XYZ file of C-alpha atoms in Angstrom:
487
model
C 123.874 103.106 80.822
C 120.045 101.294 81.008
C 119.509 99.640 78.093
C 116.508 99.794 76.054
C 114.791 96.602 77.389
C 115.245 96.701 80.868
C 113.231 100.523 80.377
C 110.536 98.590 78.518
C 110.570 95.686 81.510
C 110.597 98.213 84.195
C 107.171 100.436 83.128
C 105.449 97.082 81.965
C 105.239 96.130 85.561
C 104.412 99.497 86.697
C 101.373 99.190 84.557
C 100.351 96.589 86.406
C 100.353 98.168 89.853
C 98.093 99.957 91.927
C 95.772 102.613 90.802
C 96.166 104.335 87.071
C 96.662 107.899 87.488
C 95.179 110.798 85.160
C 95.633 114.366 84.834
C 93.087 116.408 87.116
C 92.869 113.247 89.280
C 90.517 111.480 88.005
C 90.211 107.919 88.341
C 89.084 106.775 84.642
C 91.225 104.699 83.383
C 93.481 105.963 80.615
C 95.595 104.306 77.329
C 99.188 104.658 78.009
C 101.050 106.552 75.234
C 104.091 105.014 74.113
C 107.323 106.415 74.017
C 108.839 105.836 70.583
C 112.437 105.668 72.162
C 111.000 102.598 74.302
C 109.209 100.619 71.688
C 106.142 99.658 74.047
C 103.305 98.633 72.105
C 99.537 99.397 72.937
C 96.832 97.238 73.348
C 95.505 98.842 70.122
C 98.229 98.327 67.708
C 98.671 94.701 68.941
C 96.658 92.882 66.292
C 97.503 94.535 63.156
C 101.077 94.143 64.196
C 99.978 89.890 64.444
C 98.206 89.855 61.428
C 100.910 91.500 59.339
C 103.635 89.360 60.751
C 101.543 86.144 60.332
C 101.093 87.183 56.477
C 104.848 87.710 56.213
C 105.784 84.555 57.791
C 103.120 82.421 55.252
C 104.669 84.519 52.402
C 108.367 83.415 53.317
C 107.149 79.706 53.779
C 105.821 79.732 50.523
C 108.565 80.940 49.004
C 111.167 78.748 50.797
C 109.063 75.545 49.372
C 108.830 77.156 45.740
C 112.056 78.205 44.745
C 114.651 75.312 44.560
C 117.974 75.931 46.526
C 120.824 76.345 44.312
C 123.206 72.884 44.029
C 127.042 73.571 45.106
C 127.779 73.161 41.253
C 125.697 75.781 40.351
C 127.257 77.686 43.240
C 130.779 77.459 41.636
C 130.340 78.255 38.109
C 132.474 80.470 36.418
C 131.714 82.657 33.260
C 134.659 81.993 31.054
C 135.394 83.990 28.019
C 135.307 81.791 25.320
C 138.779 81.818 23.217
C 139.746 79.507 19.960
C 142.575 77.804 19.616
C 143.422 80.170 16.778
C 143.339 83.359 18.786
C 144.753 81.895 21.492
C 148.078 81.270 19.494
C 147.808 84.378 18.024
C 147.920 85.870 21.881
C 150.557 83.815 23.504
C 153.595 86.259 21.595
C 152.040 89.112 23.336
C 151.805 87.984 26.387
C 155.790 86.382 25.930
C 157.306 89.999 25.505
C 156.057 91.235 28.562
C 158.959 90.259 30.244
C 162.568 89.489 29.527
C 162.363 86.062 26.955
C 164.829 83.031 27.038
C 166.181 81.562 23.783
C 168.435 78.927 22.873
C 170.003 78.343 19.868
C 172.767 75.593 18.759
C 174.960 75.905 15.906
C 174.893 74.399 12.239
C 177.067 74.018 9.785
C 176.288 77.099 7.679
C 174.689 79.088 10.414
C 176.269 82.747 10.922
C 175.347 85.482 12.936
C 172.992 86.827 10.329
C 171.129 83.732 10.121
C 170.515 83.008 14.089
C 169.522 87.298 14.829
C 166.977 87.152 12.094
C 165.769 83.778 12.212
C 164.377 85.088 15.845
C 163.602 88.592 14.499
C 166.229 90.849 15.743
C 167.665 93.439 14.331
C 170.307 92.863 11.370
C 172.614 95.244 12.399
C 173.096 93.209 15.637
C 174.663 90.350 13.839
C 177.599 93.123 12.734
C 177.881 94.009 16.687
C 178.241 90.689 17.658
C 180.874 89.903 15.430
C 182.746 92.619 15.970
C 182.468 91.956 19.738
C 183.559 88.351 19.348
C 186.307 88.937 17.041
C 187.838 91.799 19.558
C 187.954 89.475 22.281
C 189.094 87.081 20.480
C 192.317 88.856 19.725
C 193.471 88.898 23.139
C 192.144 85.252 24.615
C 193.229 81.818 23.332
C 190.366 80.091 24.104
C 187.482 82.477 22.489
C 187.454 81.815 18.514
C 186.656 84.616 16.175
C 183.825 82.941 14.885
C 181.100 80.566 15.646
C 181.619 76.736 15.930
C 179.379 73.604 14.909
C 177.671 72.771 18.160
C 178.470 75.986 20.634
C 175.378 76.588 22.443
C 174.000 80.121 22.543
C 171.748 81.661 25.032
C 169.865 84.697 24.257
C 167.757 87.412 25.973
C 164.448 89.649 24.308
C 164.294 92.620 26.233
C 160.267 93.237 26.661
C 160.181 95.764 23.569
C 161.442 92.534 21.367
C 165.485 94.107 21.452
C 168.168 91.694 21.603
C 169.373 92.566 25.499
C 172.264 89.076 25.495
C 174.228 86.298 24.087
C 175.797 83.809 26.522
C 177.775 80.772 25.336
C 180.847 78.423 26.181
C 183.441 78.063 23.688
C 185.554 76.180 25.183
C 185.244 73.731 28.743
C 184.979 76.308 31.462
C 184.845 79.142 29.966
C 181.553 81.700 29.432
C 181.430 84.388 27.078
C 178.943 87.092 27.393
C 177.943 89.456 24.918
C 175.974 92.480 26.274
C 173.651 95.552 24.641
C 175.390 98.596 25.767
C 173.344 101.971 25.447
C 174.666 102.840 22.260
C 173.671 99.401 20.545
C 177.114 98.076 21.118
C 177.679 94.814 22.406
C 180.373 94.409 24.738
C 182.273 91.162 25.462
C 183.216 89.720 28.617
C 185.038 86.584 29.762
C 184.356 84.344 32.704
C 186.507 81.357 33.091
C 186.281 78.627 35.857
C 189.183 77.838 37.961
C 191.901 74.936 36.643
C 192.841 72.542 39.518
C 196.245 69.967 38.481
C 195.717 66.521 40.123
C 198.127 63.518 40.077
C 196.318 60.269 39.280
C 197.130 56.546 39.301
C 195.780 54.082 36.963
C 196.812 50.283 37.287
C 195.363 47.186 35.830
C 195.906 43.789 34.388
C 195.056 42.274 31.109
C 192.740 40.341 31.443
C 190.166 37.763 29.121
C 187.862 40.629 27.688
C 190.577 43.297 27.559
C 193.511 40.992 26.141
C 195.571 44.244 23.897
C 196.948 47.308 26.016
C 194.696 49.840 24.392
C 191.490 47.541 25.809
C 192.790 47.457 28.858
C 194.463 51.010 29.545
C 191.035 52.912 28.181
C 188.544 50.278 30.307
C 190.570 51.028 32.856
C 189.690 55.170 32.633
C 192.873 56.083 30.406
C 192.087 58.716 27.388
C 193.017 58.196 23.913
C 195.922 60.507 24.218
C 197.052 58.963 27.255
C 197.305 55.736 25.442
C 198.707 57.506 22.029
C 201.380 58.934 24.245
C 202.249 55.478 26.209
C 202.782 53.934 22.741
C 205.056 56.400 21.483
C 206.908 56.173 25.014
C 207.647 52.637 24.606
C 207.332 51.321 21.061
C 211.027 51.052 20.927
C 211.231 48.671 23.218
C 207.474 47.040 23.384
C 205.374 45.703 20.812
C 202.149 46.505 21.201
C 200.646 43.783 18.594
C 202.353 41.032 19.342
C 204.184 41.292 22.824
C 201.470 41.353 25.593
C 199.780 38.554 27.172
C 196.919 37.869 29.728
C 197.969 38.680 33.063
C 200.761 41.288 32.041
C 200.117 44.817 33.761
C 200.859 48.313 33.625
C 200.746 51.441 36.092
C 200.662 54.608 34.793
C 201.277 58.396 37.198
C 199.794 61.198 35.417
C 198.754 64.695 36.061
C 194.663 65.413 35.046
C 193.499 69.292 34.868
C 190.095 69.555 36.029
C 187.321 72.832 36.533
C 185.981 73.932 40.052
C 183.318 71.413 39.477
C 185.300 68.445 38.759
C 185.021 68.047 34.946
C 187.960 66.897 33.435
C 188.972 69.528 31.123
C 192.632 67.646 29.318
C 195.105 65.068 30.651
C 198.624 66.589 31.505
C 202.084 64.526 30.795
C 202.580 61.324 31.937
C 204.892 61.418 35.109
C 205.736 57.540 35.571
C 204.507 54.715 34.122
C 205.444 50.932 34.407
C 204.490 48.230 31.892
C 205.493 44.372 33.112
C 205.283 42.153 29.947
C 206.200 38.684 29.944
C 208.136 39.455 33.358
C 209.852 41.807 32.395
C 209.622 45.405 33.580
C 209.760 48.705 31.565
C 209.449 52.187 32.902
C 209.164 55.887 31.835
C 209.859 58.508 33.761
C 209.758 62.467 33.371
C 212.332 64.496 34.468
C 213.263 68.276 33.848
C 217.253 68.973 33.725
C 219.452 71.677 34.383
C 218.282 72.971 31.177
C 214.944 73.643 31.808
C 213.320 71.193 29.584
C 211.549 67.946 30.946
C 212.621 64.553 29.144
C 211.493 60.822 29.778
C 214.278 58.293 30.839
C 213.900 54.489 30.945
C 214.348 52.188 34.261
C 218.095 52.471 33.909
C 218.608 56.512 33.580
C 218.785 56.445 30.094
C 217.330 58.939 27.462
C 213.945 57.967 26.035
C 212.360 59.997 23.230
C 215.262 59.988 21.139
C 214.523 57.275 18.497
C 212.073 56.980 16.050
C 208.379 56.892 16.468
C 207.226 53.289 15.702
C 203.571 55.049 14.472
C 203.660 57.765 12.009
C 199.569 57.950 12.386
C 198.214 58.337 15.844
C 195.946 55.402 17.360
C 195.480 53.390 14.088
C 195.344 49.923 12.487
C 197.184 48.228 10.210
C 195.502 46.851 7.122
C 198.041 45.553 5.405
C 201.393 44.496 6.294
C 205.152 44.176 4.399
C 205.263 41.483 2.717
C 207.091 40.190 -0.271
C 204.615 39.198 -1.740
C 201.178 40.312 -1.410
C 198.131 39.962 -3.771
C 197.696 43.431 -5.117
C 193.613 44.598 -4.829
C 194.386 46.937 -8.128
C 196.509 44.946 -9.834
C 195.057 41.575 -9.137
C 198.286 40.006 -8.751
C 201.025 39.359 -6.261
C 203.983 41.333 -5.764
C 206.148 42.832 -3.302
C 204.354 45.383 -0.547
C 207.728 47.587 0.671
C 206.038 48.950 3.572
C 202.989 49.313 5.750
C 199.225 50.644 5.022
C 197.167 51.944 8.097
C 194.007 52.784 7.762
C 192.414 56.057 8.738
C 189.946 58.558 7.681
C 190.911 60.696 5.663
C 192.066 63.556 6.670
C 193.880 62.209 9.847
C 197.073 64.156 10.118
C 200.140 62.261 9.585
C 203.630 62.538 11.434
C 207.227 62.645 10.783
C 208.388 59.617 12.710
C 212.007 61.375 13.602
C 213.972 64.841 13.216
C 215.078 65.110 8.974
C 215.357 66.675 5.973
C 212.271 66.823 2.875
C 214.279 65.717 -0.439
C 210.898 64.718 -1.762
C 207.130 66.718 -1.508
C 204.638 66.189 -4.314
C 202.717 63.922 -6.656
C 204.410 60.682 -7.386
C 202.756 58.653 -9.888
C 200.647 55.705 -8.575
C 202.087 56.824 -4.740
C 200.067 59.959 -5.204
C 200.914 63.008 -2.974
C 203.595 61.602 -0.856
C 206.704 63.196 1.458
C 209.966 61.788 1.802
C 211.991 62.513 4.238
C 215.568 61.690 5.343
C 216.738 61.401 8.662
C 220.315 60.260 8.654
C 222.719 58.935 6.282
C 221.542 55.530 6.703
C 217.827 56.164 7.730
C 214.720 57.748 5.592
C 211.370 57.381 5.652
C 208.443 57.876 2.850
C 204.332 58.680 3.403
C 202.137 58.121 0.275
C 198.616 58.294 -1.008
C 198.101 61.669 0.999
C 195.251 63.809 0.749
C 197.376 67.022 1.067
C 200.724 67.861 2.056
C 201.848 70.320 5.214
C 201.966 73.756 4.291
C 206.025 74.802 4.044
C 207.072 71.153 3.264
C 209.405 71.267 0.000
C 212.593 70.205 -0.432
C 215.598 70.975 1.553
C 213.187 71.825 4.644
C 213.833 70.283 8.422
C 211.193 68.898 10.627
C 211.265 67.622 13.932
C 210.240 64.399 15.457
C 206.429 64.384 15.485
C 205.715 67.270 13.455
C 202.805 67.218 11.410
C 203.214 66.363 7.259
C 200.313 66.075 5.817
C 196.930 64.510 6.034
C 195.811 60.421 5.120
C 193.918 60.225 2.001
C 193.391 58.243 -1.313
C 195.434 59.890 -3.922
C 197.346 57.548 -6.569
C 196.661 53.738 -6.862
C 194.866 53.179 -3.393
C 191.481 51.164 -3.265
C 190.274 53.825 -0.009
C 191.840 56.051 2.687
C 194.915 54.954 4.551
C 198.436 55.821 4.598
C 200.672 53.442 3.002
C 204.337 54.071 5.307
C 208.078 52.849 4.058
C 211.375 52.639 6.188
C 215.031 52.813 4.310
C 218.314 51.584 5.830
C 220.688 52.823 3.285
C 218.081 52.859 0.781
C 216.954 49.701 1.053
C 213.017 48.511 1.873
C 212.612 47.126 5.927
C 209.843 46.452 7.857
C 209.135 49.341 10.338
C 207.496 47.591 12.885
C 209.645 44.845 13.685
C 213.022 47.090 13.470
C 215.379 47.911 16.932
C 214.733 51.399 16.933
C 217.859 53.603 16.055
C 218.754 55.816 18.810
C 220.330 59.096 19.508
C 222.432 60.149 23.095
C 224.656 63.328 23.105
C 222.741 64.788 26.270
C 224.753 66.801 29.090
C 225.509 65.572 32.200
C 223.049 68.370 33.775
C 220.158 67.522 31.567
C 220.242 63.797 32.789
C 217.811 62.274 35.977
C 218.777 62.466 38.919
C 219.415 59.473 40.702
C 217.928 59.546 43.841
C 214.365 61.144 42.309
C 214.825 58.083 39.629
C 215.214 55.503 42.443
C 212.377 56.858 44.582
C 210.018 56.414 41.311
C 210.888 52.981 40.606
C 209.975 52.096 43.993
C 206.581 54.257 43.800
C 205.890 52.018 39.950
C 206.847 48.715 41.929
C 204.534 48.839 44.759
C 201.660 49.866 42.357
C 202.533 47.251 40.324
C 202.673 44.902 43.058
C 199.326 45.331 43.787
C 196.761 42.804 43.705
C 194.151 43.610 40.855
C 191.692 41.602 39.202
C 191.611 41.952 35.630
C 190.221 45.013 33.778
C 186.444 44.247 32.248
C 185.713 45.549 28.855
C 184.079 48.541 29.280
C 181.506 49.286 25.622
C 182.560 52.128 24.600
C 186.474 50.561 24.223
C 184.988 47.547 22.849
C 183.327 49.493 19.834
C 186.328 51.883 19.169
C 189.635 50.416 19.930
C 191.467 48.490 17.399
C 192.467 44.923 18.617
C 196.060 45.693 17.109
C 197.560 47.767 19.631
């Protein structure tokens, strides 16, 4: 196709070629008439078209220099509504239910299920669902409590139209619970628990200048409270922990640890093996199920452990006051004869029967207070005073085992604060528990006892560790602010 211009180019230059033709042959010379599809302009039309494009152009100039061209900030402004502060608080609720809403909520002392639902503006009858939810599977799980405890965590979910959709919480290390809105207004519970892994683990270490007692050294070394609560009562027959240990004595201890899928400890298991070298000498535990199905400790030579009395009838303690003969009363303001041994504990911390017995004695006792007395042989008895309240069951004539709980420390009768003042009878007559040989029990079976090659091969496992070269432990804080330097 020809475009438009070249047609214009092409009869221009005709127009400038030989004669101009007209109609009857004539030779005047004629206007050419142009084609509106060509856009040729005649010599007529030529100045107007000038003039008015001249006037346009001095029109646009003068408008150009006039108006001032806009600056890049005026270019960018916005028009923004104007909102107060006030309306814009008043706004941000409506705009939060929208969507599904995230709230968290940790447990107080007094809060119930009532209080948490409407204190976010649920619906009351949802605190009677949840309850019921939690209390259902509670029945058939031991690690999901019927109620709420002081410091669970809860997570809940507003469904857009302002509903209670879900609770999610942990009550207990790896475990979730979730509580869900079913179409009835239901909730439904449902269970998720991590994964429990059993590990062995070693911990050895030496006494050293800033960790000079056991219980220093064993907990800045990584041990747990328990772990150290259950070392004691494994070898306070045969150790004492006040007074025995020196710098530079050691101690390896084999014991299982139960952690989630993620690695967090979750509980320490029993101890397997453990060595303790004081003063050069060597003492070992070791665990060891018989023929009968039930796992004892034995000591370096094979024989039974576990069978005498517990030296510690309160659990990782100090002693405030010890037997004496004579010792200056704080009530009575003079001196006279302590027949036994105070530790110190808040009250309420439970309080244990140091051996198997029989209750001849459970109530109020004068200036003793609530107290339990307990006899354990015909030679041996024990007595707990100034407790805050005695273990439900516990009256006369009734048998307890080794360990079993009695009752809880407290201040009852003559006592200046809470602690648990502890005596020890041999044939009725006052000793001092803590520096007694142990009396010990053996009628086990030949089946129940360790075997002797698994007890030799565990020896030689606690020697090498404890042949080890180790620098002493450091004092790690939190030991340092918690341990007592007695033990």
């Amino acid at each position: 196709m020809v475009s438009q211009r070249n047609n214009t180019q092409r009869i221009s230059g005709l127009a400038g070629q030989g004669p101009r033709l007209s109609v009857g042959g004539s030779a005047r010379p004629s206007r050419l008439v142009p084609s509106p599809h060509l856009g040729v302009r005649t010599k007529r039309s030529r100045t107007p078209v000038r003039l008015l494009a001249g006037v346009l152009a001095l029109v646009l100039a003068l408008l150009i220099v006039r108006t001032p061209s806009p600056s890049p900030t005026h270019a960018l402004e916005l028009v923004r509504p104007k909102l107060m502060t006030s309306q814009l608080r008043t706004a941000l609720p409506e705009l939060s239910i929208r969507g599904k809403e995230k709230l968290s909520h940790t447990v107080k002392r007094g809060d119930t299920w009532g209080s948490i639902t409407s204190g976010f503006g649920f619906n009351p009858v949802d605190a009677i669902e949840l309850d019921n939810a939690m209390r259902t599977v509670a029945k058939a799980s031991d690690d999901v409590g019927r109620t709420l405890q002081i410091g669970q965590h809860l997570e809940l979910e507003r469904a857009p139209d302002g509903s209670l959709l879900r609770v999610t919480t942990s009550p207990a290390a790896g475990v979730t619970l979730f509580l869900e809105r079913q179409d009835e207004g239901k909730f439904l519970a449902s269970v998720h628990r991590m994964q429990r892994v059993l590990h062995e683990r070693v911990l050895t270490a030496e006494l050293g200048p800033t960790t000079p007692t056991f219980a220093q050294a064993a907990i800045s070394s990584g041990a747990s409270y328990d772990l150290v609560d259950d070392l004691v009562d494994l070898f306070s027959d045969r150790v004492n922990f006040r007074q025995d240990f020196r710098l530079g004595d050691s101690f390896s201890i084999i014991f299982s640890e139960e952690t989630l899928e993620d690695g967090t400890s979750v509980g320490v298991g029993p101890v397997m093996a453990a060595m303790l070298t004081v003063q050069g000498d060597d003492y070992a535990a070791i665990r060891f199920t018989g023929g009968d199905k039930k796992s004892r400790y034995f000591n370096e030579e094979g024989k039974l452990l576990g069978n005498t009395f517990l030296r510690y009838p309160v659990r990782f303690t100090r002693i405030s006051s010890q037997f004496s003969n004579a010792r200056f009363h704080p009530v009575l303001k003079r001196y006279r004869p302590h027949n036994g041994v105070d530790f110190a504990a808040p009250r309420g911390t439970p309080v244990r029967s140091v051996a198997d017995g029989r209750v001849v004695y459970a109530g109020w006792k004068g200036a003793a207070g609530k107290m339990v007395k307990i006899q354990h042989s015909d030679r041996y008895s024990t007595a707990y005073l100034h407790l805050s309240k005695i273990g439900s069951g516990l009256r006369r004539g009734a048998r307890v085992k080794r360990g079993q709980v009695i009752g809880a420390v407290g201040t009852t009768g003559r006592s200046t604060g809470p602690h648990l003042h502890y005596s020890f009878y041999d044939r009725g007559r006052y000793i001092d528990p803590m520096k007694i040989k142990l009396p010990t029990v053996d009628n086990l079976s030949k089946s129940a006892r360790i075997d002797k090659v698994y007890l030799e091969k565990v020896l030689e496992t606690l020697y090498h560790y404890q042949s080890l070269e180790r620098p002493p432990v450091p004092l790690q804080e939190a030991s340092e602010k918690t341990i007592p330097s007695t033990i």
